[in-house]
Structure formats: C-alpha cells, structure tokens
Amino acid sequence: QQQVKQSPQSLIVQKGGISIINCAYENTAFDYFPWYQQFPGKGPALLIAIRPDVSEKKEGRFTISFNKSAKQFSLHIMDSQPGDSATYFCAAGRSSNTGKLIFGQGTTLQVKP
Amino acid sequence: DVKVTQSSRYLVKRTGEKVFLECVQDMDHENMFWYRQDPGLGLRLIYFSYDVKMKEKGDIPEGYSVSREKKERFSLILESASTNQTSMYLCASSENRGPDTQYFGPGTRLTVL
C-alpha cells in the first residue's frame, strides 16, 4: 500500500534526447508527488512537484505527467544535457501525514555528449 | 537559503560501537527526517520528528533511535553498530506539517567494520 515503484534503475541518453522516468504508486490517498535530483556527493534537492488536480506540470525542460486513474506519474527531461546526469527520485506524500514522503528506488541518468 | 548540515561526511566505526549522527537545520523547520540511502533501494525513512521531543518510526527503525531536544537539531543513534548498517545516511527538514519540500543535508557515509 505504501510503496512507490520507480523505473528504470538506470538510463543512458544522448545529448539532446528525451529522458523518461516512470513511477507507480498504490495508495490512492497520496496527493503530492515530487521529484528530487541528486548529484554525486550532494543530498537530493527538489526538482519539480505536482498535485493530482492537474495532469501535467512543466518547468523549463522538466515536465511531470500524472495519470490518476493508472496511479502513475512520470518525469520527462526534454533536450537532455550532460549536466542533467544525476540520480532522480520520485516520491509520494499525503496532506494528512506530517510531511512524510515515500521515495522510489531511484534512477541513475547518464547523458552522453 | 535553507541549510541542513550533518556532523560528518565520512565515518568509520567498529561493530558494537555506539554511533551518533548529528543534523542541524537553520530555518526553524517543524519536521526533521533521517533516511538511509542504499543502491537500488532508494531513500528509506528511519525516523522522523514533527516537533521537539516528538518522534515517529519510519519504515526501517530497527537498530536505530533518535533524539530531538532542540528544534534545530535531530540526532540519529546506532546503539550497537552492525555491518548491515553500513550506508549513506541523509538528514532532511521541512517547514510544514503537510507534505512539503524537504531540504537535505550532504549525507554521512558510515562504514561499520
């Protein structure tokens, strides 16, 4: 019930390509879905987040697509750059749950020049 | 800028030792969290605290305890370190009671020999 499943575990994309990372959740009470980006030697940092009242949110080259009926959400990175090479985590949370988030397993993205 | 600091970047301890990991945040945040990060397993919540002296177990609390005597400081304690507690430990804080941006420290890489 509390799991968030993330795929793929690793991803290699050419510069300029589109990177797509998928997440699926089970608990329909989740109402907050953030993505975090982590560079080597650093802690994760919030990249972009969505709530289920919208199906898509875009910030620059990063877009979250949300499918409530399928209980899935995904991160799309357009025009991927070598500087996007990092580990990405999806997460899910509930408004009534004291700020607790359930994180996915992580995806290591490598963007080749 | 929110700053979350962790007492050590790298720590090497022996089996059976008592280990203290310290975390300090400078933004008067209500919530603080301790995670461990392992390849392929993502971020797993150990304990969190939503107020001074308040704590709740996360998903993997066994072998750990926590202390929050002051709002800005959250300590993770390994009463008797074991080799399976070798991991990256991440501290985070967030402002509100509901799901909100979590700000992470740089992590402590703990090795238990």
GROMACS .gro file of C-alpha atoms in nm:
model
  226
    1GLN     CA    1   0.000   0.000   0.000
    2GLN     CA    2   0.281   0.241   0.082
    3GLN     CA    3   0.520   0.154  -0.200
    4VAL     CA    4   0.633   0.374  -0.483
    5LYS     CA    5   0.791   0.178  -0.769
    6GLN     CA    6   1.033   0.357  -0.999
    7SER     CA    7   1.179   0.250  -1.333
    8PRO     CA    8   1.421   0.219  -1.498
    9GLN     CA    9   1.702   0.179  -1.247
   10SER     CA   10   1.945   0.334  -1.491
   11LEU     CA   11   1.916   0.527  -1.814
   12ILE     CA   12   2.161   0.641  -2.079
   13VAL     CA   13   2.051   0.915  -2.319
   14GLN     CA   14   2.231   1.108  -2.588
   15LYS     CA   15   2.263   1.484  -2.553
   16GLY     CA   16   1.951   1.648  -2.692
   17GLY     CA   17   1.735   1.342  -2.638
   18ILE     CA   18   1.434   1.293  -2.411
   19SER     CA   19   1.480   1.118  -2.076
   20ILE     CA   20   1.173   0.949  -1.930
   21ILE     CA   21   1.147   0.806  -1.580
   22ASN     CA   22   0.831   0.638  -1.457
   23CYS     CA   23   0.677   0.585  -1.115
   24ALA     CA   24   0.374   0.394  -0.994
   25TYR     CA   25   0.204   0.410  -0.657
   26GLU     CA   26  -0.057   0.205  -0.479
   27ASN     CA   27  -0.209   0.425  -0.210
   28THR     CA   28  -0.488   0.642  -0.355
   29ALA     CA   29  -0.461   0.872  -0.052
   30PHE     CA   30  -0.135   1.018  -0.186
   31ASP     CA   31  -0.188   1.376  -0.304
   32TYR     CA   32   0.160   1.518  -0.350
   33PHE     CA   33   0.415   1.385  -0.599
   34PRO     CA   34   0.761   1.544  -0.605
   35TRP     CA   35   1.074   1.459  -0.800
   36TYR     CA   36   1.416   1.504  -0.643
   37GLN     CA   37   1.751   1.533  -0.820
   38GLN     CA   38   2.077   1.421  -0.657
   39PHE     CA   39   2.426   1.494  -0.784
   40PRO     CA   40   2.724   1.287  -0.662
   41GLY     CA   41   2.837   1.393  -0.316
   42LYS     CA   42   2.525   1.602  -0.255
   43GLY     CA   43   2.191   1.548  -0.089
   44PRO     CA   44   1.876   1.528  -0.303
   45ALA     CA   45   1.710   1.857  -0.395
   46LEU     CA   46   1.352   1.921  -0.505
   47LEU     CA   47   1.327   1.948  -0.883
   48ILE     CA   48   0.954   1.972  -0.951
   49ALA     CA   49   0.631   1.860  -0.783
   50ILE     CA   50   0.268   1.802  -0.882
   51ARG     CA   51  -0.065   1.759  -0.707
   52PRO     CA   52  -0.338   1.539  -0.858
   53ASP     CA   53  -0.566   1.825  -0.957
   54VAL     CA   54  -0.360   1.871  -1.275
   55SER     CA   55  -0.238   1.615  -1.528
   56GLU     CA   56   0.082   1.791  -1.626
   57LYS     CA   57   0.327   2.044  -1.486
   58LYS     CA   58   0.616   2.194  -1.677
   59GLU     CA   59   0.917   2.386  -1.550
   60GLY     CA   60   1.167   2.464  -1.821
   61ARG     CA   61   1.288   2.138  -1.974
   62PHE     CA   62   1.133   1.928  -1.697
   63THR     CA   63   0.773   1.803  -1.715
   64ILE     CA   64   0.573   1.582  -1.480
   65SER     CA   65   0.289   1.387  -1.639
   66PHE     CA   66   0.031   1.249  -1.397
   67ASN     CA   67  -0.225   0.975  -1.464
   68LYS     CA   68  -0.453   0.946  -1.163
   69SER     CA   69  -0.661   0.653  -1.292
   70ALA     CA   70  -0.348   0.447  -1.365
   71LYS     CA   71  -0.179   0.563  -1.042
   72GLN     CA   72   0.131   0.656  -1.239
   73PHE     CA   73   0.342   0.965  -1.289
   74SER     CA   74   0.650   1.031  -1.493
   75LEU     CA   75   0.932   1.280  -1.536
   76HIS     CA   76   1.027   1.391  -1.885
   77ILE     CA   77   1.352   1.578  -1.943
   78MET     CA   78   1.350   1.743  -2.283
   79ASP     CA   79   1.672   1.828  -2.468
   80SER     CA   80   1.872   1.634  -2.209
   81GLN     CA   81   2.214   1.780  -2.127
   82PRO     CA   82   2.527   1.626  -1.974
   83GLY     CA   83   2.464   1.850  -1.671
   84ASP     CA   84   2.139   1.659  -1.612
   85SER     CA   85   2.342   1.347  -1.531
   86ALA     CA   86   2.231   1.265  -1.178
   87THR     CA   87   2.015   1.030  -0.975
   88TYR     CA   88   1.644   1.105  -0.979
   89PHE     CA   89   1.394   1.001  -0.714
   90CYS     CA   90   1.018   1.016  -0.735
   91ALA     CA   91   0.818   1.035  -0.414
   92ALA     CA   92   0.462   1.047  -0.287
   93GLY     CA   93   0.304   1.201   0.020
   94ARG     CA   94  -0.028   1.268   0.188
   95SER     CA   95  -0.151   1.603   0.317
   96SER     CA   96  -0.251   1.447   0.647
   97ASN     CA   97   0.079   1.272   0.708
   98THR     CA   98   0.312   1.517   0.888
   99GLY     CA   99   0.534   1.576   0.586
  100LYS     CA  100   0.638   1.215   0.542
  101LEU     CA  101   0.730   1.109   0.187
  102ILE     CA  102   0.766   0.763   0.038
  103PHE     CA  103   1.053   0.757  -0.213
  104GLY     CA  104   1.104   0.541  -0.519
  105GLN     CA  105   1.417   0.333  -0.575
  106GLY     CA  106   1.595   0.597  -0.783
  107THR     CA  107   1.711   0.622  -1.145
  108THR     CA  108   2.068   0.700  -1.242
  109LEU     CA  109   2.066   0.909  -1.558
  110GLN     CA  110   2.372   0.949  -1.776
  111VAL     CA  111   2.353   1.195  -2.064
  112LYS     CA  112   2.628   1.134  -2.318
  113PRO     CA  113   2.777   1.432  -2.502
  114ASP     CA  114   1.889   2.969   0.177
  115VAL     CA  115   1.795   2.670   0.388
  116LYS     CA  116   2.095   2.494   0.523
  117VAL     CA  117   2.100   2.144   0.664
  118THR     CA  118   2.435   2.034   0.800
  119GLN     CA  119   2.550   1.692   0.910
  120SER     CA  120   2.829   1.643   1.157
  121SER     CA  121   3.048   1.417   0.945
  122ARG     CA  122   3.083   1.339   0.575
  123TYR     CA  123   3.260   1.008   0.638
  124LEU     CA  124   3.264   0.790   0.946
  125VAL     CA  125   3.425   0.453   1.014
  126LYS     CA  126   3.318   0.258   1.321
  127ARG     CA  127   3.362  -0.093   1.457
  128THR     CA  128   3.087  -0.347   1.517
  129GLY     CA  129   2.924  -0.294   1.854
  130GLU     CA  130   3.019   0.072   1.888
  131LYS     CA  131   2.760   0.335   1.974
  132VAL     CA  132   2.735   0.585   1.689
  133PHE     CA  133   2.590   0.935   1.692
  134LEU     CA  134   2.497   1.117   1.372
  135GLU     CA  135   2.408   1.481   1.419
  136CYS     CA  136   2.195   1.703   1.197
  137VAL     CA  137   2.129   2.076   1.231
  138GLN     CA  138   1.893   2.295   1.027
  139ASP     CA  139   1.892   2.673   1.036
  140MET     CA  140   1.540   2.756   0.911
  141ASP     CA  141   1.323   2.686   1.214
  142HIS     CA  142   1.156   2.394   1.034
  143GLU     CA  143   0.898   2.184   1.215
  144ASN     CA  144   0.984   1.848   1.060
  145MET     CA  145   1.311   1.661   1.051
  146PHE     CA  146   1.386   1.324   0.896
  147TRP     CA  147   1.655   1.058   0.889
  148TYR     CA  148   1.690   0.837   0.581
  149ARG     CA  149   1.935   0.577   0.470
  150GLN     CA  150   2.025   0.550   0.103
  151ASP     CA  151   2.132   0.220  -0.049
  152PRO     CA  152   2.178   0.141  -0.420
  153GLY     CA  153   1.861   0.000  -0.573
  154LEU     CA  154   1.659   0.067  -0.258
  155GLY     CA  155   1.625   0.444  -0.282
  156LEU     CA  156   1.570   0.652   0.029
  157ARG     CA  157   1.419   0.468   0.320
  158LEU     CA  158   1.283   0.657   0.618
  159ILE     CA  159   1.429   0.556   0.953
  160TYR     CA  160   1.265   0.807   1.189
  161PHE     CA  161   1.108   1.147   1.168
  162SER     CA  162   1.016   1.420   1.413
  163TYR     CA  163   0.741   1.680   1.374
  164ASP     CA  164   0.816   1.872   1.693
  165VAL     CA  165   1.070   1.895   1.972
  166LYS     CA  166   1.081   1.573   2.174
  167MET     CA  167   0.831   1.413   1.932
  168LYS     CA  168   0.936   1.126   1.711
  169GLU     CA  169   0.776   0.861   1.495
  170LYS     CA  170   0.913   0.544   1.347
  171GLY     CA  171   0.963   0.530   0.976
  172ASP     CA  172   0.986   0.221   0.761
  173ILE     CA  173   1.312   0.078   0.897
  174PRO     CA  174   1.358   0.187   1.262
  175GLU     CA  175   1.510  -0.138   1.390
  176GLY     CA  176   1.857  -0.084   1.535
  177TYR     CA  177   1.820   0.295   1.548
  178SER     CA  178   1.694   0.557   1.789
  179VAL     CA  179   1.665   0.935   1.765
  180SER     CA  180   1.671   1.241   1.983
  181ARG     CA  181   1.530   1.589   1.927
  182GLU     CA  182   1.591   1.806   2.232
  183LYS     CA  183   1.604   2.133   2.036
  184LYS     CA  184   1.405   2.232   1.729
  185GLU     CA  185   1.710   2.277   1.508
  186ARG     CA  186   1.889   1.954   1.598
  187PHE     CA  187   1.797   1.591   1.525
  188SER     CA  188   2.031   1.310   1.620
  189LEU     CA  189   2.037   0.953   1.493
  190ILE     CA  190   2.182   0.694   1.729
  191LEU     CA  191   2.303   0.346   1.646
  192GLU     CA  192   2.309   0.178   1.987
  193SER     CA  193   2.532  -0.108   1.873
  194ALA     CA  194   2.653  -0.068   1.517
  195SER     CA  195   2.643  -0.368   1.287
  196THR     CA  196   2.793  -0.425   0.943
  197ASN     CA  197   2.447  -0.416   0.781
  198GLN     CA  198   2.417  -0.054   0.893
  199THR     CA  199   2.695   0.046   0.656
  200SER     CA  200   2.520   0.301   0.436
  201MET     CA  201   2.474   0.663   0.338
  202TYR     CA  202   2.267   0.849   0.596
  203LEU     CA  203   2.074   1.158   0.491
  204CYS     CA  204   1.906   1.412   0.714
  205ALA     CA  205   1.628   1.639   0.588
  206SER     CA  206   1.397   1.908   0.719
  207SER     CA  207   1.070   2.059   0.601
  208GLU     CA  208   0.867   2.355   0.712
  209ASN     CA  209   0.506   2.244   0.731
  210ARG     CA  210   0.304   1.964   0.879
  211GLY     CA  211   0.173   1.854   0.541
  212PRO     CA  212   0.389   1.724   0.256
  213ASP     CA  213   0.629   1.996   0.160
  214THR     CA  214   0.974   2.048   0.015
  215GLN     CA  215   1.231   1.851   0.209
  216TYR     CA  216   1.576   2.007   0.232
  217PHE     CA  217   1.855   1.753   0.257
  218GLY     CA  218   2.199   1.763   0.410
  219PRO     CA  219   2.501   1.633   0.216
  220GLY     CA  220   2.490   1.293   0.385
  221THR     CA  221   2.719   1.088   0.608
  222ARG     CA  222   2.883   0.781   0.459
  223LEU     CA  223   2.905   0.536   0.752
  224THR     CA  224   3.118   0.224   0.728
  225VAL     CA  225   3.089  -0.034   1.006
  226LEU     CA  226   3.380  -0.280   1.014
   0.00000   0.00000   0.00000
